[in-house]
Short mmCIF file of C-alpha atoms in Angstrom, two decimals:
data_model
loop_
_atom_site.label_atom_id
_atom_site.label_comp_id
_atom_site.label_asym_id
_atom_site.label_seq_id
_atom_site.Cartn_x
_atom_site.Cartn_y
_atom_site.Cartn_z
CA UNK A 28 0.00 0.00 0.00
CA UNK A 29 2.83 2.40 0.83
CA UNK A 30 4.57 1.59 -2.43
CA UNK A 31 1.38 2.25 -4.40
CA UNK A 32 0.95 5.63 -2.68
CA UNK A 33 4.57 6.51 -3.43
CA UNK A 34 4.09 5.61 -7.07
CA UNK A 35 0.98 7.77 -7.24
CA UNK A 36 2.92 10.68 -5.72
CA UNK A 37 5.69 10.17 -8.30
CA UNK A 38 3.07 10.10 -11.06
CA UNK A 39 1.70 13.47 -9.92
CA UNK A 40 5.24 14.90 -9.94
CA UNK A 41 5.75 13.51 -13.42
CA UNK A 42 2.54 15.17 -14.63
CA UNK A 43 3.74 18.53 -13.31
CA UNK A 44 7.10 17.87 -14.96
CA UNK A 45 5.53 17.09 -18.34
CA UNK A 46 3.29 20.16 -18.34
CA UNK A 47 6.17 22.36 -17.19
CA UNK A 48 8.46 20.88 -19.82
CA UNK A 49 6.02 21.61 -22.63
CA UNK A 50 5.34 25.09 -21.27
CA UNK A 51 9.03 25.94 -21.01
CA UNK A 52 9.63 24.71 -24.57
CA UNK A 53 6.92 26.95 -26.01
CA UNK A 54 7.39 30.09 -23.90
CA UNK A 55 9.23 33.00 -25.57
CA UNK A 56 10.89 34.35 -22.41
CA UNK A 57 14.05 32.25 -22.11
CA UNK A 58 16.02 35.47 -21.79
CA UNK A 59 14.66 38.94 -21.06
CA UNK A 60 16.02 42.45 -21.54
CA UNK A 61 14.18 45.38 -19.99
CA UNK A 62 15.09 48.76 -21.53
CA UNK A 63 13.38 51.51 -19.56
CA UNK A 64 15.10 54.39 -21.33
CA UNK A 65 14.63 57.99 -20.34
CA UNK A 66 10.89 57.66 -19.76
CA UNK A 67 8.95 54.90 -18.05
CA UNK A 68 6.14 55.40 -20.60
CA UNK A 69 8.39 54.24 -23.44
CA UNK A 70 9.70 51.17 -21.60
CA UNK A 71 10.35 48.13 -23.79
CA UNK A 72 10.78 44.51 -22.70
CA UNK A 73 12.50 42.23 -25.20
CA UNK A 74 12.14 38.48 -24.80
CA UNK A 75 13.85 35.71 -26.72
CA UNK A 76 12.80 32.08 -26.80
CA UNK A 77 13.60 28.92 -28.69
CA UNK A 78 11.05 29.51 -31.44
CA UNK A 79 10.28 33.24 -31.43
CA UNK A 80 11.41 36.67 -30.23
CA UNK A 81 8.84 38.98 -28.66
CA UNK A 82 8.75 42.65 -27.74
CA UNK A 83 6.39 44.12 -25.18
CA UNK A 84 5.79 47.88 -24.99
CA UNK A 85 4.53 49.69 -21.93
CA UNK A 86 1.70 51.09 -24.06
CA UNK A 87 0.21 47.59 -24.18
CA UNK A 88 1.38 46.53 -27.64
CA UNK A 89 2.93 43.11 -28.06
CA UNK A 90 4.67 41.76 -31.17
CA UNK A 91 6.47 38.48 -31.90
CA UNK A 92 8.70 37.25 -34.72
CA UNK A 93 9.21 33.57 -35.46
CA UNK A 94 12.69 32.17 -35.97
CA UNK A 95 12.32 30.51 -39.35
CA UNK A 96 15.98 29.92 -40.17
CA UNK A 97 17.47 27.08 -38.12
CA UNK A 98 21.03 27.28 -39.45
CA UNK A 99 21.35 30.97 -38.53
CA UNK A 100 20.69 30.25 -34.86
CA UNK A 101 23.49 29.78 -32.32
CA UNK A 102 24.52 26.24 -31.47
CA UNK A 103 23.13 26.35 -27.95
CA UNK A 104 19.67 27.34 -29.21
CA UNK A 105 19.67 24.54 -31.79
CA UNK A 106 20.73 22.06 -29.10
CA UNK A 107 18.09 23.41 -26.70
CA UNK A 108 15.38 22.95 -29.30
CA UNK A 109 16.36 19.34 -29.97
CA UNK A 110 16.83 18.28 -26.36
CA UNK A 111 13.67 19.97 -25.11
CA UNK A 112 11.56 18.27 -27.79
CA UNK A 113 13.15 14.93 -26.90
CA UNK A 114 12.43 15.61 -23.23
CA UNK A 115 8.75 16.26 -23.98
CA UNK A 116 8.48 13.07 -26.06
CA UNK A 117 10.21 10.88 -23.46
CA UNK A 118 8.17 12.29 -20.61
CA UNK A 119 4.94 11.67 -22.55
CA UNK A 120 6.05 8.07 -23.17
CA UNK A 121 6.85 7.75 -19.47
CA UNK A 122 3.33 8.87 -18.53
CA UNK A 123 1.77 6.25 -20.83
CA UNK A 124 4.06 3.44 -19.64
CA UNK A 125 3.76 4.14 -15.91
CA UNK A 126 -0.02 4.34 -16.23
CA UNK A 127 0.12 0.68 -17.24
CA UNK A 128 2.74 -0.30 -14.65
CA UNK A 129 1.40 1.41 -11.55
CA UNK A 130 0.02 -0.82 -8.79
CA UNK A 131 -3.15 1.23 -8.43
CA UNK A 132 -4.22 0.49 -12.01
CA UNK A 133 -5.68 -2.72 -13.39
CA UNK A 134 -3.72 -2.58 -16.65
CA UNK A 135 -0.52 -4.32 -17.68
CA UNK A 136 -1.22 -7.95 -16.82
CA UNK A 137 0.54 -9.76 -13.97
CA UNK A 138 2.70 -8.26 -11.26
CA UNK A 139 6.00 -8.95 -12.99
CA UNK A 140 4.89 -7.28 -16.23
CA UNK A 141 3.65 -4.23 -14.32
CA UNK A 142 6.96 -4.02 -12.48
CA UNK A 143 8.90 -4.04 -15.76
CA UNK A 144 6.61 -1.40 -17.25
CA UNK A 145 7.00 0.76 -14.14
CA UNK A 146 10.79 0.51 -14.36
CA UNK A 147 10.77 1.40 -18.07
CA UNK A 148 8.61 4.45 -17.35
CA UNK A 149 10.99 5.54 -14.61
CA UNK A 150 13.92 5.32 -17.03
CA UNK A 151 11.98 7.49 -19.51
CA UNK A 152 11.41 10.11 -16.80
CA UNK A 153 15.09 10.14 -15.83
CA UNK A 154 16.19 10.56 -19.46
CA UNK A 155 13.58 13.28 -19.96
CA UNK A 156 14.85 15.10 -16.87
CA UNK A 157 18.44 14.92 -18.12
CA UNK A 158 17.43 16.16 -21.58
CA UNK A 159 15.56 19.02 -19.93
CA UNK A 160 18.34 19.92 -17.52
CA UNK A 161 21.14 20.09 -20.10
CA UNK A 162 19.67 22.84 -22.36
CA UNK A 163 18.50 25.00 -19.46
CA UNK A 164 21.95 24.84 -17.86
CA UNK A 165 23.71 25.57 -21.15
CA UNK A 166 21.32 28.43 -21.96
CA UNK A 167 21.80 29.95 -18.51
CA UNK A 168 25.56 29.69 -18.87
CA UNK A 169 25.45 31.60 -22.17
CA UNK A 170 23.26 34.32 -20.66
CA UNK A 171 25.54 34.79 -17.66
CA UNK A 172 28.74 34.78 -19.74
CA UNK A 173 27.33 37.43 -22.09
CA UNK A 174 26.08 39.48 -19.15
CA UNK A 175 29.54 39.51 -17.56
CA UNK A 176 31.32 40.27 -20.83
CA UNK A 177 32.51 43.89 -20.74
CA UNK A 178 32.75 44.14 -24.53
CA UNK A 179 29.00 43.62 -25.00
CA UNK A 180 26.90 46.80 -24.66
CA UNK A 181 24.35 47.01 -21.89
CA UNK A 182 21.45 47.16 -24.34
CA UNK A 183 22.39 43.71 -25.70
CA UNK A 184 22.67 41.98 -22.32
CA UNK A 185 19.89 39.74 -21.06
CA UNK A 186 18.83 37.96 -17.90
CA UNK A 187 17.30 34.48 -17.48
CA UNK A 188 13.55 34.50 -18.05
CA UNK A 189 10.71 32.53 -16.56
CA UNK A 190 10.98 29.72 -19.10
CA UNK A 191 14.47 28.82 -17.86
CA UNK A 192 13.29 28.52 -14.26
CA UNK A 193 10.26 26.51 -15.40
CA UNK A 194 12.60 24.17 -17.27
CA UNK A 195 14.81 23.68 -14.21
CA UNK A 196 11.85 22.89 -11.93
CA UNK A 197 10.26 20.55 -14.48
CA UNK A 198 13.52 18.65 -14.96
CA UNK A 199 13.80 18.23 -11.19
CA UNK A 200 10.25 16.87 -10.98
CA UNK A 201 10.93 14.37 -13.77
CA UNK A 202 14.19 13.19 -12.20
CA UNK A 203 12.57 12.68 -8.79
CA UNK A 204 9.63 10.82 -10.32
CA UNK A 205 11.92 8.58 -12.35
CA UNK A 206 14.06 7.70 -9.34
CA UNK A 207 10.98 6.85 -7.27
CA UNK A 208 9.55 4.58 -9.95
CA UNK A 209 12.83 2.76 -10.56
CA UNK A 210 13.57 2.41 -6.83
CA UNK A 211 10.14 0.98 -6.03
CA UNK A 212 10.51 -1.71 -8.68
CA UNK A 213 14.11 -2.46 -7.67
CA UNK A 214 13.15 -2.93 -4.01
CA UNK A 215 10.49 -5.40 -4.96
CA UNK A 216 12.84 -7.48 -7.12
CA UNK A 217 15.55 -7.34 -4.47
CA UNK A 218 13.14 -8.68 -1.85
CA UNK A 219 12.30 -11.58 -4.12
CA UNK A 220 16.00 -12.40 -4.50
CA UNK A 221 16.75 -12.24 -0.77
CA UNK A 222 13.70 -14.22 0.33
CA UNK A 223 13.01 -16.78 -2.39
CA UNK A 224 9.82 -18.82 -2.08
CA UNK A 225 10.24 -22.01 -0.11
CA UNK A 226 9.84 -25.21 -2.04
CA UNK A 227 8.17 -28.09 -0.22
CA UNK A 228 9.34 -31.54 -1.27
CA UNK A 229 6.80 -34.30 -0.74
CA UNK A 230 7.71 -37.97 -1.32
CA UNK A 231 5.87 -39.36 -4.26
CA UNK A 232 3.36 -42.12 -3.79
CA UNK A 233 5.06 -44.05 -6.53
CA UNK A 234 8.31 -44.28 -4.53
CA UNK A 235 6.40 -45.43 -1.43
CA UNK A 236 4.63 -48.17 -3.33
CA UNK A 237 7.91 -49.36 -4.83
CA UNK A 238 9.53 -49.44 -1.39
CA UNK A 239 6.66 -51.48 -0.01
CA UNK A 240 6.82 -53.90 -2.89
CA UNK A 241 10.52 -54.49 -2.34
CA UNK A 242 10.01 -55.20 1.37
CA UNK A 243 7.43 -57.84 0.59
CA UNK A 244 9.91 -59.64 -1.66
CA UNK A 245 12.25 -60.18 1.29
CA UNK A 246 9.56 -61.67 3.52
#
């Protein structure tokens, strides 16, 4: 019962991780630059994401431009696109697989099959968390290095946006969920190895009849 509750808790964490992963991939605010200027009325907020760049004006206007050319993008943005999409796909697969393998569901067949499915789903969550953690860390490193570079003008410097923090939190949720799923299945298999089922050996009736027949021959 405790293991089933722990798996359900890990499943909830994985759901938050999947939704956060998809949200972070689509949001345009991976890095933000706020240019107030000489007047607060003409303040401009520039945001850059993986798929589009957006500009928000203090007057209420909002405009976005899609990044159509892939080859013109920096390497870290291309890598972030690829790894974040892979993270979303793996986490979605993990949700489907663990739904079958969880103890509180009636899918997946016998206990051994459900345990294998649960372990496979946990591996998908761990890989999805790693694929989500790598691009957010790399992207943050590029933002910080450009911010500390004295040769870059202040108007071209950015700070990490909300999408980066969402990606970090989602990757953490996926990693925790994956570890819980894999650990719960491993504990169960380890218990079966330490305490194997006892085998009861009963003498066969055929051997008893043969022994009785041989004793009669000596009488």
